[in-house]
Structures are given as C-alpha cells and as structure tokens.
Amino acid sequence: MNLTRRSLLASASGAAVLGGLGACGNDTSSSSGSGGSGGGGSKKITVWFMQDSVPDSTQANLKKTFEEQNAGATLDIQVQQWDGIVSKLQTSLASKDQSPDVVEFGNTQVALFSSVGALLDISDMEDALGGSDLIQSFIDAGTWESKLYATPMYAGARVYYYRKDLFAAAGIAEPTSLDELVAAAKKLDAANPEKNPNFSGIYFPGADPHTNEGWLFTHGGQYAEQSGKTWAGKLSSTESQAALAQVQDLMLHATKYALDSNENVQAAYQLFNDGKIGMYSALNVASGKIDQAMWDAGKVGVLALPGLTPGSVGHTFSGGSSLGISANNHNLDLSKKLMELLYGDDFMTDMAKVGGWIPGRTSFASALTGPAGSIAQKVIENSVLTPNSPQWGVLDGNNVPRDFWVRIAKGEDVKTVAADVDKTIADALNKG
C-alpha cells in the first residue's frame, strides 16, 4: 500500500467533504449513536477497512471473536478501495441507513470528518483503547476542538535504506546526526565507489514532500501553527529556514534526482537496486522491494532519520490509518465493544506480526519482523503530522506542499519561497 498516494487521495476531495457533510450536525458530544445507549439497535455491526490494511486471517479472527463474545450479533467486514473513498464516506456517513458503524480513515482524513460532526466523540474511551500507549501524533490528528474522534490503527515508519558496502568503500560511518547524514550523502555522491553513471549519494526529490518534511520537523519547523482560532504560516521561522537551507543543499549537491516526478518517487527502490543511489527513504514495509541478494550479501543497512544531536532520532511524517465510530452508528454498545476488540492484544499483535505495520498501540511493535523492525517503534514515537485542519486537505489536494518543495529543489531563494507559501497556507487555513 502506498501511503503517499493515499494521503493525496484523501485530501484531493477535501473541499467537497467540507461542503457535503456540513449538514451532518449530529451532537457528537453525546454518548449515544443512532442505536442509542444500552443494548438497543441493530445487532449487525459494519466495519469498513481499507484495501491492504488488515490481513485476511486477521479479519477472520476478528469476526469469529466478536461474534463469540456478543451472542446474537453479526460483524460485517467490508473492504473499501482507496480510490474514491472520500466521496463514498461523504455520502455514507451522512446517512443513517447507509453509514458503517466503525470506520478506518487515512490519518490525514480525520479532521475532514470530525470537524463536521460525522464522527462520535470517543474521549471517554481513550484510556480503554490504550491511553499513553497510543501513537501520540495520531491522537493529535484525531482530536478536534479538544475532543477525541479517532484513535490510531496503524502506521508505517519512514526509514532510510543505505548501501553499507558503498559507505565502507568511501570511508563513511553510519550517520548519527542530521548533519552527519548530509555530509555522508555529499561525500558518497562525490566518491561514487562503483563509478556508476548517474549515481547520486541520496535520492532526494522535491516531489516527495513526506521525506522532506523529516528535515522540517526535525529542525523544529512546521508548515503552520494555530494560535487561538488563527493560523500563521511558519516556513519563514528560524527553525524552518534552517531546515530548508539544509534540504536545498542536499538537493543541489548530493542528488541528480531533485526534480524527479511524483511517479518516479514510487519506484526509487529500482534505482537503489541498480546501484544508482546510495540511500533513500521509504516505509519499513518497503524492505521487500530491495533485491534479496543485496540483503543476503550484507550490502544494505537501515537507519532512522537522525536528530540534531548525535544518537537522537529525528521527527518524520508518519502516514497510516485511524479508527472512529460514526455518529450515525446503529448500536453504540456493540460499536464500542468492537473498538475495544480492535485495540486488544490479538488484533494489535497481528497488525505488526502479520501485517508488518506499527500498531496503534506502540508497545505491540515488538512483534514486528524484518530489517526495520527494531527501529520502527522509535521512529513512530517521534513522528509529527502536518497541520490538523480540514482545510489542510484542500491545500494538499491542490499540491501546495509538493509544489513548495519542488521550488526549493529548483534552487529558488529559500526565504522568498517560504514567504510566498506562508501567505498561501495562512489564507487557506483561516477560511475554515
């Protein structure tokens, strides 16, 4: 599953969601859905999972356990496609008849729905679902006006894959800080140990915003911040400017792929397999795309994006999914029981062990296997998300973040670009 593609799909219809669901208007601060509190309402509960999120065996176990624990109840698991999901949610969540009871969302979608009353306030369930064990950045994304509407289901950890053999040939140690990673990329680019045509020390295109955001967030920057009800662009801040200067340095001096297309970003592993790049960023679940022969020969290493100080972990964007209860649920008691089961030991373990994801309860990440398993939990615990506003979906759908990073990749003046985009972001976010 491609989380970058998912976030684009999720946000492209943001304006339509804001308009189409505005009439939802359910009192989500109450503790009762359409099925009422208590045991009334339908005994058939419907959950929507997204394509490739939950393994088939995990779905089967969930259905069996839920129906065994709730006599007479039926769990209907429906798997949805990412294409067109926002429009489908817009229609379904607004309908008392068509709405699913429990829904999986891309984590950047949640504000689109929580802000218009389409989801139930589940603040009273946070502790029961995991409390402090839940991925904090996803809790922030699931919160709207101090109320919790969605909790983290799973995440993908963004890590760096690098050629250990090329590092060794160029006399480069594994970087332990962001400055060391920048220096390593530039040194490797210049060394080109295998003398491969079109070799780059790092794959670092402007069209890969979520990778570039690791620098922005690690330096303490952000796209925007909210004070009261007013948003202000923050790309011109001292922290953001330090990040942007470092990003542009890498793009201009350590890669030949700074202006690669969004489509090519998805196939970066092919460049890695062909020896044309020395390192690149991808999710922990992408390790299988790297040639097994390279793993077997000990040529590949994995590291978390380092922080500003040696030995620390940086702050990357983390794509993933969250779970919420529809305000138009048909049986609140059963919907809550399903949510509790989704955060139970068996389901969380399966999401890591079988699905390969970092589960919403991070302590279960120990069940992860694969080369990035040992660092994935730490990466997620340090993750940061983009501004939590339904209007951010509109900006993202209009490719404002991607176009911003492409301008940096082209070598435009960092301060000028930041000032331009700060105004664009503030104007858009303050329309909400």
PDB file of N, CA and C in Angstrom, residues 266-309:
ATOM      1  N   GLN A 266       7.820   6.760  -6.547  1.00  0.00           N
ATOM      2  CA  GLN A 266       7.293   5.466  -6.116  1.00  0.00           C
ATOM      3  C   GLN A 266       8.200   4.308  -6.529  1.00  0.00           C
ATOM      4  N   ALA A 267       9.100   4.539  -7.471  1.00  0.00           N
ATOM      5  CA  ALA A 267       9.977   3.470  -7.971  1.00  0.00           C
ATOM      6  C   ALA A 267      11.434   3.699  -7.586  1.00  0.00           C
ATOM      7  N   ALA A 268      11.676   4.462  -6.530  1.00  0.00           N
ATOM      8  CA  ALA A 268      13.054   4.758  -6.124  1.00  0.00           C
ATOM      9  C   ALA A 268      13.841   3.493  -5.797  1.00  0.00           C
ATOM     10  N   TYR A 269      13.152   2.468  -5.307  1.00  0.00           N
ATOM     11  CA  TYR A 269      13.845   1.220  -4.969  1.00  0.00           C
ATOM     12  C   TYR A 269      14.540   0.617  -6.185  1.00  0.00           C
ATOM     13  N   GLN A 270      14.027   0.874  -7.385  1.00  0.00           N
ATOM     14  CA  GLN A 270      14.670   0.349  -8.592  1.00  0.00           C
ATOM     15  C   GLN A 270      16.030   0.994  -8.806  1.00  0.00           C
ATOM     16  N   LEU A 271      16.120   2.297  -8.552  1.00  0.00           N
ATOM     17  CA  LEU A 271      17.411   2.982  -8.634  1.00  0.00           C
ATOM     18  C   LEU A 271      18.381   2.416  -7.609  1.00  0.00           C
ATOM     19  N   PHE A 272      17.862   2.115  -6.426  1.00  0.00           N
ATOM     20  CA  PHE A 272      18.690   1.541  -5.366  1.00  0.00           C
ATOM     21  C   PHE A 272      19.197   0.161  -5.787  1.00  0.00           C
ATOM     22  N   ASN A 273      18.304  -0.660  -6.317  1.00  0.00           N
ATOM     23  CA  ASN A 273      18.694  -2.000  -6.759  1.00  0.00           C
ATOM     24  C   ASN A 273      19.700  -1.954  -7.902  1.00  0.00           C
ATOM     25  N   ASP A 274      19.625  -0.905  -8.729  1.00  0.00           N
ATOM     26  CA  ASP A 274      20.532  -0.772  -9.873  1.00  0.00           C
ATOM     27  C   ASP A 274      21.842  -0.085  -9.514  1.00  0.00           C
ATOM     28  N   GLY A 275      22.024   0.261  -8.243  1.00  0.00           N
ATOM     29  CA  GLY A 275      23.266   0.894  -7.820  1.00  0.00           C
ATOM     30  C   GLY A 275      23.390   2.353  -8.208  1.00  0.00           C
ATOM     31  N   LYS A 276      22.269   3.010  -8.502  1.00  0.00           N
ATOM     32  CA  LYS A 276      22.316   4.399  -8.944  1.00  0.00           C
ATOM     33  C   LYS A 276      22.126   5.406  -7.816  1.00  0.00           C
ATOM     34  N   ILE A 277      21.719   4.940  -6.637  1.00  0.00           N
ATOM     35  CA  ILE A 277      21.621   5.814  -5.465  1.00  0.00           C
ATOM     36  C   ILE A 277      22.180   5.077  -4.253  1.00  0.00           C
ATOM     37  N   GLY A 278      22.784   5.843  -3.352  1.00  0.00           N
ATOM     38  CA  GLY A 278      23.406   5.235  -2.185  1.00  0.00           C
ATOM     39  C   GLY A 278      22.485   5.102  -0.998  1.00  0.00           C
ATOM     40  N   MET A 279      21.421   5.913  -0.952  1.00  0.00           N
ATOM     41  CA  MET A 279      20.421   5.786   0.110  1.00  0.00           C
ATOM     42  C   MET A 279      19.133   6.466  -0.312  1.00  0.00           C
ATOM     43  N   TYR A 280      18.044   6.011   0.294  1.00  0.00           N
ATOM     44  CA  TYR A 280      16.745   6.617   0.006  1.00  0.00           C
ATOM     45  C   TYR A 280      15.799   6.330   1.156  1.00  0.00           C
ATOM     46  N   SER A 281      14.732   7.116   1.229  1.00  0.00           N
ATOM     47  CA  SER A 281      13.752   6.985   2.301  1.00  0.00           C
ATOM     48  C   SER A 281      12.523   6.246   1.804  1.00  0.00           C
ATOM     49  N   ALA A 282      12.023   5.322   2.633  1.00  0.00           N
ATOM     50  CA  ALA A 282      10.796   4.585   2.322  1.00  0.00           C
ATOM     51  C   ALA A 282      10.242   4.033   3.628  1.00  0.00           C
ATOM     52  N   LEU A 283       9.062   3.427   3.560  1.00  0.00           N
ATOM     53  CA  LEU A 283       8.447   2.852   4.749  1.00  0.00           C
ATOM     54  C   LEU A 283       9.126   1.551   5.149  1.00  0.00           C
ATOM     55  N   ASN A 284       8.954   1.179   6.402  1.00  0.00           N
ATOM     56  CA  ASN A 284       9.540  -0.072   6.887  1.00  0.00           C
ATOM     57  C   ASN A 284       9.028  -1.276   6.111  1.00  0.00           C
ATOM     58  N   VAL A 285       7.791  -1.219   5.632  1.00  0.00           N
ATOM     59  CA  VAL A 285       7.217  -2.352   4.903  1.00  0.00           C
ATOM     60  C   VAL A 285       7.746  -2.448   3.479  1.00  0.00           C
ATOM     61  N   ALA A 286       8.561  -1.484   3.047  1.00  0.00           N
ATOM     62  CA  ALA A 286       9.093  -1.492   1.679  1.00  0.00           C
ATOM     63  C   ALA A 286      10.389  -2.276   1.552  1.00  0.00           C
ATOM     64  N   SER A 287      10.872  -2.847   2.637  1.00  0.00           N
ATOM     65  CA  SER A 287      12.161  -3.552   2.583  1.00  0.00           C
ATOM     66  C   SER A 287      12.145  -4.709   1.599  1.00  0.00           C
ATOM     67  N   GLY A 288      10.968  -5.300   1.376  1.00  0.00           N
ATOM     68  CA  GLY A 288      10.863  -6.425   0.459  1.00  0.00           C
ATOM     69  C   GLY A 288      11.073  -6.056  -0.994  1.00  0.00           C
ATOM     70  N   LYS A 289      11.050  -4.772  -1.318  1.00  0.00           N
ATOM     71  CA  LYS A 289      11.278  -4.354  -2.700  1.00  0.00           C
ATOM     72  C   LYS A 289      12.761  -4.300  -3.051  1.00  0.00           C
ATOM     73  N   ILE A 290      13.598  -4.339  -2.040  1.00  0.00           N
ATOM     74  CA  ILE A 290      15.042  -4.344  -2.280  1.00  0.00           C
ATOM     75  C   ILE A 290      15.483  -5.767  -2.595  1.00  0.00           C
ATOM     76  N   ASP A 291      16.352  -5.917  -3.589  1.00  0.00           N
ATOM     77  CA  ASP A 291      16.795  -7.244  -4.018  1.00  0.00           C
ATOM     78  C   ASP A 291      17.287  -8.068  -2.834  1.00  0.00           C
ATOM     79  N   GLN A 292      16.748  -9.268  -2.697  1.00  0.00           N
ATOM     80  CA  GLN A 292      17.120 -10.134  -1.585  1.00  0.00           C
ATOM     81  C   GLN A 292      18.602 -10.455  -1.602  1.00  0.00           C
ATOM     82  N   ALA A 293      19.185 -10.549  -2.799  1.00  0.00           N
ATOM     83  CA  ALA A 293      20.617 -10.858  -2.903  1.00  0.00           C
ATOM     84  C   ALA A 293      21.465  -9.788  -2.223  1.00  0.00           C
ATOM     85  N   MET A 294      21.004  -8.544  -2.265  1.00  0.00           N
ATOM     86  CA  MET A 294      21.736  -7.460  -1.608  1.00  0.00           C
ATOM     87  C   MET A 294      21.646  -7.591  -0.095  1.00  0.00           C
ATOM     88  N   TRP A 295      20.462  -7.981   0.391  1.00  0.00           N
ATOM     89  CA  TRP A 295      20.330  -8.230   1.829  1.00  0.00           C
ATOM     90  C   TRP A 295      21.236  -9.389   2.248  1.00  0.00           C
ATOM     91  N   ASP A 296      21.182 -10.472   1.478  1.00  0.00           N
ATOM     92  CA  ASP A 296      21.952 -11.670   1.821  1.00  0.00           C
ATOM     93  C   ASP A 296      23.452 -11.395   1.843  1.00  0.00           C
ATOM     94  N   ALA A 297      23.899 -10.483   0.990  1.00  0.00           N
ATOM     95  CA  ALA A 297      25.327 -10.159   0.919  1.00  0.00           C
ATOM     96  C   ALA A 297      25.743  -9.115   1.950  1.00  0.00           C
ATOM     97  N   GLY A 298      24.792  -8.661   2.770  1.00  0.00           N
ATOM     98  CA  GLY A 298      25.108  -7.679   3.804  1.00  0.00           C
ATOM     99  C   GLY A 298      25.398  -6.296   3.263  1.00  0.00           C
ATOM    100  N   LYS A 299      24.838  -5.989   2.089  1.00  0.00           N
ATOM    101  CA  LYS A 299      25.124  -4.706   1.459  1.00  0.00           C
ATOM    102  C   LYS A 299      24.169  -3.584   1.876  1.00  0.00           C
ATOM    103  N   VAL A 300      23.089  -3.937   2.569  1.00  0.00           N
ATOM    104  CA  VAL A 300      22.055  -2.947   2.873  1.00  0.00           C
ATOM    105  C   VAL A 300      21.937  -2.714   4.375  1.00  0.00           C
ATOM    106  N   GLY A 301      21.862  -1.464   4.754  1.00  0.00           N
ATOM    107  CA  GLY A 301      21.614  -1.104   6.144  1.00  0.00           C
ATOM    108  C   GLY A 301      20.345  -0.281   6.245  1.00  0.00           C
ATOM    109  N   VAL A 302      19.812  -0.179   7.463  1.00  0.00           N
ATOM    110  CA  VAL A 302      18.599   0.601   7.712  1.00  0.00           C
ATOM    111  C   VAL A 302      18.853   1.513   8.902  1.00  0.00           C
ATOM    112  N   LEU A 303      18.472   2.757   8.775  1.00  0.00           N
ATOM    113  CA  LEU A 303      18.614   3.669   9.912  1.00  0.00           C
ATOM    114  C   LEU A 303      17.422   4.604   9.991  1.00  0.00           C
ATOM    115  N   ALA A 304      17.141   5.052  11.199  1.00  0.00           N
ATOM    116  CA  ALA A 304      16.128   6.086  11.406  1.00  0.00           C
ATOM    117  C   ALA A 304      16.727   7.421  11.002  1.00  0.00           C
ATOM    118  N   LEU A 305      15.895   8.340  10.533  1.00  0.00           N
ATOM    119  CA  LEU A 305      16.401   9.681  10.281  1.00  0.00           C
ATOM    120  C   LEU A 305      16.972  10.210  11.590  1.00  0.00           C
ATOM    121  N   PRO A 306      18.257  10.586  11.613  1.00  0.00           N
ATOM    122  CA  PRO A 306      18.843  11.053  12.874  1.00  0.00           C
ATOM    123  C   PRO A 306      18.313  12.427  13.272  1.00  0.00           C
ATOM    124  N   GLY A 307      18.474  12.736  14.548  1.00  0.00           N
ATOM    125  CA  GLY A 307      18.091  14.038  15.050  1.00  0.00           C
ATOM    126  C   GLY A 307      19.228  15.035  14.948  1.00  0.00           C
ATOM    127  N   LEU A 308      19.065  16.185  15.580  1.00  0.00           N
ATOM    128  CA  LEU A 308      20.075  17.237  15.506  1.00  0.00           C
ATOM    129  C   LEU A 308      21.306  16.912  16.328  1.00  0.00           C
ATOM    130  N   THR A 309      21.132  16.151  17.400  1.00  0.00           N
ATOM    131  CA  THR A 309      22.270  15.774  18.235  1.00  0.00           C
ATOM    132  C   THR A 309      22.627  14.315  17.998  1.00  0.00           C
TER     133      THR A 309
END
